[in-house]
């Protein structure tokens, strides 16, 4: 799936020039081919055999894989990133790639990993946070972290993740960097309802929650989670709208609470949960005038970038330049930043948009 307007490369460059906000990016899923190749090389040097080639690890353009196959890929990528040196490298590479795509604010999410004799979950998180701090010093980007709960790992593991996040709230340097909790993992594994009590606990501790919801048809658990009124942002939300396989009750709840949707078009189409781009639920939610943020999900796995996602959405849903500009600005409201930080970010994004407009008269934002 290409942004066919990339035949109109000007439009892709336009999308690239926009100061963007990325709110749904899984660290391991965001690895570029270049990074994976370097990781493979490092493993070969260690003497590892039977390593797959990078191409097998990435969904090539136009090539689709089921969700199940994607989760097998994550397993392989996790083997390549089973040490702190690799964790540092991938965090650095992913942040820099978002920087070169003109992403000005990035909420990365990752599942803390424990590898016996190599790293504890705390080592893993410390390494990601240290690298974020380092990269923020030299690049024009703000990065925050969500700790991911993997719904296939059970409630005890989830409780442990929330406890870890809590431990960081008293840390002098790291305390502002972890801004929330994500719930992800194979939607066919585990029951989301089992996690509600842990998520309520996380909310009580002040964490914002981004939850993968209704990625596949799952009305019962989706309804229970929405009724608990704990979700601050919905990942995907594919089967919520009545017209995309959800129900009126789900639609009403999401509208009532005005929960923003993280929209990941290539991810949904390539993994087959949405038939084609035209059928993507983004179109339905736009008609509801509902808060939406265009995101990548796994830019490596799905061979995409945030600019390409903007381009695809614009082309498919007839979004004008000024619609895209509005989306860049309105995304600030959906971040997990404090009121004051949101204000600062909004100002800097608006400033940049204004100077882009000044630098290029055709950049009117009205066509
Ligand atoms: P990590 O947490 O940095 O290792 O990123 C990879 C993990 O993100 C996977 O193992 C999944 O748990 C989660 N993930 C990535 N993409 C998806 C998705 O589309 N649905 C649900 N979970 C996902
Ligand atoms: Zn996701």
Coordinates of C-alpha atoms and ligand atoms in Angstrom, one line a residue:
X1 CA 0.0 0.0 0.0
X2 CA 1.6 3.2 -1.2
X3 CA 0.6 6.8 -0.7
X4 CA -0.1 7.0 -4.5
X5 CA 0.2 10.7 -4.1
X6 CA 3.8 9.9 -3.5
X7 CA 3.8 9.8 -7.3
X8 CA 3.0 13.3 -6.4
X9 CA 6.2 13.5 -4.3
X10 CA 5.4 17.1 -3.4
X11 CA 2.5 16.0 -1.3
X12 CA 4.6 13.5 0.6
X13 CA 7.2 16.2 1.2
X14 CA 4.4 18.5 2.4
X15 CA 3.3 15.8 4.9
X16 CA 7.0 15.4 5.9
X17 CA 7.5 19.1 6.5
X18 CA 4.6 19.2 9.0
X19 CA 5.6 19.2 12.6
X20 CA 3.9 16.0 13.7
X21 CA 2.9 14.2 16.9
X22 CA 3.2 10.4 17.2
X23 CA 1.3 8.8 20.0
X24 CA 1.2 5.2 19.1
X25 CA 4.6 3.7 18.4
X26 CA 5.8 0.3 19.8
X27 CA 9.5 0.4 20.2
X28 CA 10.3 -3.0 18.8
X29 CA 7.7 -2.7 16.0
X30 CA 9.3 0.5 14.9
X31 CA 12.7 -0.9 13.9
X32 CA 13.8 0.0 10.4
X33 CA 15.4 -2.6 8.1
X34 CA 18.8 -0.8 8.7
X35 CA 18.5 -1.3 12.4
X36 CA 17.4 -5.0 12.0
X37 CA 20.3 -5.6 9.7
X38 CA 22.8 -4.2 12.3
X39 CA 21.2 -6.3 15.0
X40 CA 21.5 -9.4 12.8
X41 CA 25.1 -8.6 12.2
X42 CA 25.8 -8.2 15.9
X43 CA 24.1 -11.6 16.6
X44 CA 26.2 -13.3 13.8
X45 CA 29.4 -11.9 15.4
X46 CA 28.3 -13.5 18.7
X47 CA 28.2 -16.8 16.7
X48 CA 24.4 -17.2 16.4
X49 CA 23.3 -19.4 13.5
X50 CA 20.0 -19.8 11.5
X51 CA 19.2 -16.1 11.6
X52 CA 16.5 -14.9 9.3
X53 CA 17.3 -12.2 6.7
X54 CA 16.0 -8.7 7.4
X55 CA 13.5 -8.9 4.5
X56 CA 11.7 -11.7 6.3
X57 CA 11.4 -9.6 9.3
X58 CA 9.7 -6.7 7.7
X59 CA 6.4 -6.5 5.9
X60 CA 7.4 -5.3 2.5
X61 CA 5.4 -2.6 0.8
X62 CA 2.2 -4.1 -0.5
X63 CA 2.9 -7.4 1.4
X64 CA 0.4 -8.3 4.1
X65 CA 0.7 -10.5 7.2
X66 CA -2.0 -11.6 9.6
X67 CA -1.9 -10.4 13.1
X68 CA -0.8 -13.9 14.2
X69 CA 2.2 -13.7 11.8
X70 CA 3.1 -10.2 13.1
X71 CA 3.2 -11.6 16.7
X72 CA 5.6 -14.3 15.5
X73 CA 7.8 -11.6 14.0
X74 CA 7.9 -9.8 17.4
X75 CA 9.2 -13.0 18.9
X76 CA 12.1 -13.0 16.5
X77 CA 12.8 -9.3 17.0
X78 CA 12.8 -9.7 20.8
X79 CA 15.5 -12.4 20.4
X80 CA 17.6 -9.8 18.5
X81 CA 17.1 -7.2 21.2
X82 CA 17.8 -9.3 24.3
X83 CA 20.6 -7.2 25.7
X84 CA 21.1 -3.7 26.9
X85 CA 23.4 -2.6 24.1
X86 CA 20.8 -3.6 21.6
X87 CA 18.1 -1.8 23.6
X88 CA 20.1 1.4 23.6
X89 CA 20.7 1.1 19.8
X90 CA 17.1 0.5 18.9
X91 CA 15.8 3.3 21.1
X92 CA 18.4 5.7 19.6
X93 CA 17.7 4.6 16.0
X94 CA 13.9 4.8 16.4
X95 CA 14.0 8.3 17.9
X96 CA 16.3 9.6 15.2
X97 CA 14.1 8.1 12.5
X98 CA 11.1 9.9 13.9
X99 CA 13.2 13.1 14.2
X100 CA 14.1 12.9 10.5
X101 CA 10.4 12.5 9.7
X102 CA 9.8 15.8 11.5
X103 CA 8.0 14.3 14.5
X104 CA 8.3 16.9 17.3
X105 CA 6.6 15.0 20.0
X106 CA 6.8 11.2 20.4
X107 CA 5.1 8.9 22.9
X108 CA 7.0 5.6 22.6
X109 CA 5.7 2.5 24.2
X110 CA 7.4 -0.7 25.2
X111 CA 7.0 -3.8 27.3
X112 CA 9.6 -4.1 30.0
X113 CA 11.8 -7.2 29.3
X114 CA 13.6 -9.5 31.7
X115 CA 16.4 -11.6 30.3
X116 CA 18.1 -13.8 32.8
X117 CA 21.8 -12.9 33.3
X118 CA 21.4 -10.0 30.8
X119 CA 18.9 -7.5 32.1
X120 CA 16.2 -6.8 34.6
X121 CA 13.0 -5.0 33.7
X122 CA 14.4 -2.0 35.5
X123 CA 17.7 -2.1 33.5
X124 CA 15.6 -2.3 30.4
X125 CA 13.5 0.8 31.3
X126 CA 16.6 2.7 32.6
X127 CA 18.3 2.2 29.3
X128 CA 15.3 3.3 27.3
X129 CA 14.9 6.4 29.5
X130 CA 18.6 7.3 29.4
X131 CA 18.7 7.0 25.7
X132 CA 15.6 9.2 25.4
X133 CA 17.3 11.9 27.5
X134 CA 20.4 11.7 25.5
X135 CA 18.6 12.0 22.2
X136 CA 16.4 14.9 23.4
X137 CA 19.6 16.9 24.2
X138 CA 20.7 16.8 20.5
X139 CA 17.5 16.6 18.5
X140 CA 14.4 18.7 18.1
X141 CA 12.0 16.3 19.7
X142 CA 10.3 15.7 23.0
X143 CA 10.0 12.0 23.9
X144 CA 7.9 10.4 26.6
X145 CA 7.4 6.7 27.5
X146 CA 4.4 4.5 28.1
X147 CA 5.1 1.2 29.8
X148 CA 3.2 -1.6 28.0
X149 CA 1.1 -4.3 29.6
X150 CA 1.1 -7.3 27.4
X151 CA -2.4 -8.9 27.7
X152 CA -1.0 -12.3 26.9
X153 CA 1.3 -12.3 30.0
X154 CA -1.3 -12.4 32.7
X155 CA -2.5 -10.1 35.5
X156 CA 0.5 -10.5 37.8
X157 CA 2.9 -9.3 35.1
X158 CA 0.6 -6.3 34.5
X159 CA 0.6 -5.5 38.2
X160 CA 4.4 -5.7 38.2
X161 CA 4.5 -3.2 35.3
X162 CA 2.3 -0.7 37.1
X163 CA 4.4 -1.1 40.2
X164 CA 7.5 -0.4 38.1
X165 CA 6.0 2.7 36.7
X166 CA 5.0 3.8 40.2
X167 CA 8.6 3.3 41.4
X168 CA 9.8 5.8 38.8
X169 CA 7.4 8.5 40.1
X170 CA 9.8 9.4 42.9
X171 CA 12.9 9.4 40.7
X172 CA 14.5 12.8 40.4
X173 CA 15.3 12.6 36.7
X174 CA 13.0 10.0 35.3
X175 CA 9.7 10.9 37.0
X176 CA 8.3 13.1 34.2
X177 CA 9.3 10.8 31.4
X178 CA 6.9 7.9 32.0
X179 CA 3.6 9.5 31.2
X180 CA 1.3 6.5 31.1
X181 CA 0.5 2.9 30.6
X182 CA -0.3 1.1 27.4
X183 CA -2.3 -2.2 27.1
X184 CA -1.4 -4.1 24.0
X185 CA -0.4 -7.7 22.9
X186 CA -2.1 -10.3 20.8
X187 CA -5.8 -9.4 21.0
X188 CA -6.6 -13.1 20.7
X189 CA -4.8 -13.8 23.9
X190 CA -6.1 -13.2 27.4
X191 CA -9.2 -11.3 28.5
X192 CA -9.0 -7.6 28.8
X193 CA -11.6 -7.6 31.6
X194 CA -9.2 -9.5 33.8
X195 CA -7.0 -6.4 33.7
X196 CA -9.5 -3.8 34.7
X197 CA -8.6 -3.9 38.4
X198 CA -4.9 -3.3 37.7
X199 CA -5.8 -0.5 35.3
X200 CA -8.0 1.1 37.9
X201 CA -5.0 1.0 40.3
X202 CA -2.8 2.6 37.6
X203 CA -5.3 5.4 37.2
X204 CA -5.4 5.9 41.0
X205 CA -1.6 6.4 40.8
X206 CA -2.1 9.2 38.2
X207 CA -1.2 7.3 35.1
X208 CA -3.0 7.9 31.8
X209 CA -4.1 4.8 29.9
X210 CA -3.8 4.1 26.2
X211 CA -5.6 0.8 25.5
X212 CA -5.7 -1.3 22.4
X213 CA -9.4 -1.8 22.1
X214 CA -11.6 -3.6 19.6
X215 CA -8.7 -4.3 17.3
X216 CA -10.7 -7.4 16.4
X217 CA -14.4 -7.9 17.1
X218 CA -14.7 -8.1 20.9
X219 CA -17.9 -6.4 21.9
X220 CA -18.1 -7.8 25.4
X221 CA -14.7 -6.9 26.7
X222 CA -14.7 -3.6 24.9
X223 CA -18.0 -2.6 26.5
X224 CA -16.8 -3.6 30.0
X225 CA -13.6 -1.6 29.6
X226 CA -15.4 1.4 28.3
X227 CA -18.0 1.2 31.1
X228 CA -15.2 1.3 33.6
X229 CA -14.3 4.7 32.3
X230 CA -10.6 4.3 32.7
X231 CA -9.4 4.7 29.0
X232 CA -7.8 8.0 28.0
X233 CA -6.9 7.0 24.5
X234 CA -8.1 4.1 22.3
X235 CA -5.6 2.2 20.1
X236 CA -7.3 1.2 16.8
X237 CA -10.9 1.0 18.0
X238 CA -11.6 -0.8 14.7
X239 CA -14.8 -2.6 15.8
X240 CA -16.4 0.2 17.8
X241 CA -18.4 2.3 15.4
X242 CA -21.8 0.8 14.5
X243 CA -20.9 0.9 10.8
X244 CA -17.6 -0.9 11.2
X245 CA -18.8 -3.9 13.1
X246 CA -19.3 -2.4 16.5
X247 CA -22.5 -1.3 18.1
X248 CA -24.5 1.8 19.0
X249 CA -23.7 1.4 22.7
X250 CA -20.0 1.3 22.1
X251 CA -20.2 4.3 19.7
X252 CA -22.2 6.2 22.2
X253 CA -19.8 5.5 25.1
X254 CA -16.7 6.6 23.1
X255 CA -18.5 9.7 22.0
X256 CA -19.8 10.4 25.4
X257 CA -16.4 10.3 27.0
X258 CA -14.8 11.9 24.0
X259 CA -11.9 9.3 24.0
X260 CA -9.5 10.1 21.2
X261 CA -8.7 7.3 18.8
X262 CA -5.1 6.5 17.7
X263 CA -5.6 5.6 14.0
X264 CA -3.1 3.3 12.4
X265 CA -4.2 2.8 8.8
X266 CA -1.4 0.8 7.3
X267 CA -1.2 -1.4 10.3
X268 CA -4.9 -2.3 10.2
X269 CA -4.9 -2.9 6.4
X270 CA -1.7 -4.8 6.2
X271 CA -2.6 -7.0 9.2
X272 CA -6.0 -7.6 7.7
X273 CA -8.3 -6.3 10.4
X274 CA -9.6 -3.7 7.9
X275 CA -10.3 -4.8 4.3
X276 CA -8.8 -1.8 2.5
X277 CA -7.9 1.8 3.1
X278 CA -11.2 3.2 1.8
X279 CA -13.1 1.0 4.4
X280 CA -11.0 2.3 7.3
X281 CA -13.0 3.5 10.3
X282 CA -11.2 6.9 10.2
X283 CA -13.8 8.0 7.6
X284 CA -16.7 7.2 10.0
X285 CA -15.2 8.9 13.0
X286 CA -14.4 12.0 11.0
X287 CA -18.0 12.3 10.2
X288 CA -18.7 12.1 14.0
X289 CA -16.2 15.0 14.4
X290 CA -14.4 12.8 16.9
X291 CA -10.8 13.4 18.1
X292 CA -8.4 11.3 16.0
X293 CA -4.7 11.1 15.9
X294 CA -2.9 9.6 12.9
X295 CA -0.2 7.2 14.1
X296 CA 2.1 4.4 12.7
X297 CA 1.8 1.6 15.3
X298 CA 4.8 -0.4 14.0
X299 CA 6.5 1.6 11.3
X300 CA 9.2 -1.1 10.8
X301 CA 6.8 -4.1 10.7
X302 CA 4.5 -2.3 8.3
X303 CA 7.1 -0.4 6.3
X304 CA 5.7 3.1 6.8
X305 CA 6.4 6.5 8.3
X306 CA 4.1 9.0 10.0
X307 CA 4.4 11.3 6.9
X308 CA 3.2 8.4 4.7
X309 CA 0.3 7.7 7.0
X310 CA -0.7 11.4 6.7
X311 CA -0.4 11.1 3.0
X312 CA -2.5 8.0 2.8
X313 CA -5.2 9.4 5.0
X314 CA -5.3 12.7 3.0
X315 CA -5.6 10.9 -0.3
X316 CA -8.2 8.4 0.9
X317 CA -10.4 10.7 2.9
X318 CA -9.9 13.8 0.9
X319 CA -8.2 15.7 3.7
X320 CA -7.0 19.2 2.7
X321 CA -3.7 20.7 3.8
X322 CA -5.6 22.7 6.4
X323 CA -7.3 19.5 7.7
X324 CA -3.8 18.0 8.2
X325 CA -2.6 21.2 9.9
X326 CA -5.6 21.1 12.2
X327 CA -4.8 17.4 13.0
X328 CA -1.2 18.3 13.9
X329 CA -2.4 20.9 16.3
X330 CA -5.4 19.0 17.8
X331 CA -3.1 16.0 18.4
X332 CA -1.5 18.1 21.2
X333 CA -4.7 17.8 23.2
X334 CA -4.6 14.0 23.1
X335 CA -1.0 13.7 24.4
X336 CA -0.4 12.6 28.0
X337 CA 1.4 15.9 28.9
X338 CA 0.5 18.3 31.6
X339 CA -1.7 21.2 30.9
X340 CA 1.3 23.5 30.8
X341 CA 3.4 21.2 28.7
X342 CA 0.6 20.9 26.2
X343 CA 0.4 24.7 26.0
X344 CA 4.1 25.0 25.3
X345 CA 4.0 22.2 22.6
X346 CA 1.0 23.8 20.9
X347 CA 2.8 27.1 20.7
X348 CA 5.9 25.6 19.3
X349 CA 4.0 23.6 16.7
X350 CA 2.0 26.6 15.7
X351 CA 5.2 28.7 15.4
X352 CA 6.7 26.1 13.2
X353 CA 3.6 25.9 11.0
X354 CA 3.6 29.7 10.7
X355 CA 7.2 29.9 9.7
X356 CA 6.6 27.1 7.1
X357 CA 3.7 29.2 5.8
X358 CA 6.0 32.2 5.6
X359 CA 8.8 30.3 3.8
X360 CA 6.5 28.9 1.2
X361 CA 3.5 30.8 -0.1
X362 CA 2.0 27.6 -1.6
X363 CA 1.9 26.3 1.9
X364 CA -1.3 28.1 2.5
X365 CA -3.0 25.3 4.5
X366 CA -6.2 26.2 2.7
X367 CA -6.1 24.0 -0.4
Ligands
LIG1 P1 7.8 -3.8 22.4 O1 6.8 -3.7 23.5 O2 8.7 -2.6 22.3 O3 8.5 -5.1 22.5 O4 7.0 -3.8 21.0 C1 6.4 -4.9 20.5 C2 5.1 -5.3 21.2 O5 4.1 -4.4 21.0 C3 4.5 -6.6 20.7 O6 5.1 -7.8 21.3 C4 3.1 -6.5 21.1 O7 2.9 -6.8 22.5 C5 2.8 -5.0 21.0 N1 2.2 -4.7 19.7 C6 2.8 -4.2 18.6 N2 1.8 -4.0 17.6 C7 0.7 -4.4 18.2 C8 -0.7 -4.4 17.6 O8 -1.0 -4.1 16.5 N3 -1.6 -4.9 18.5 C9 -1.3 -5.3 19.8 N4 -0.1 -5.2 20.3 C10 0.9 -4.8 19.5
LIG2 ZN1 -0.3 -1.0 18.7

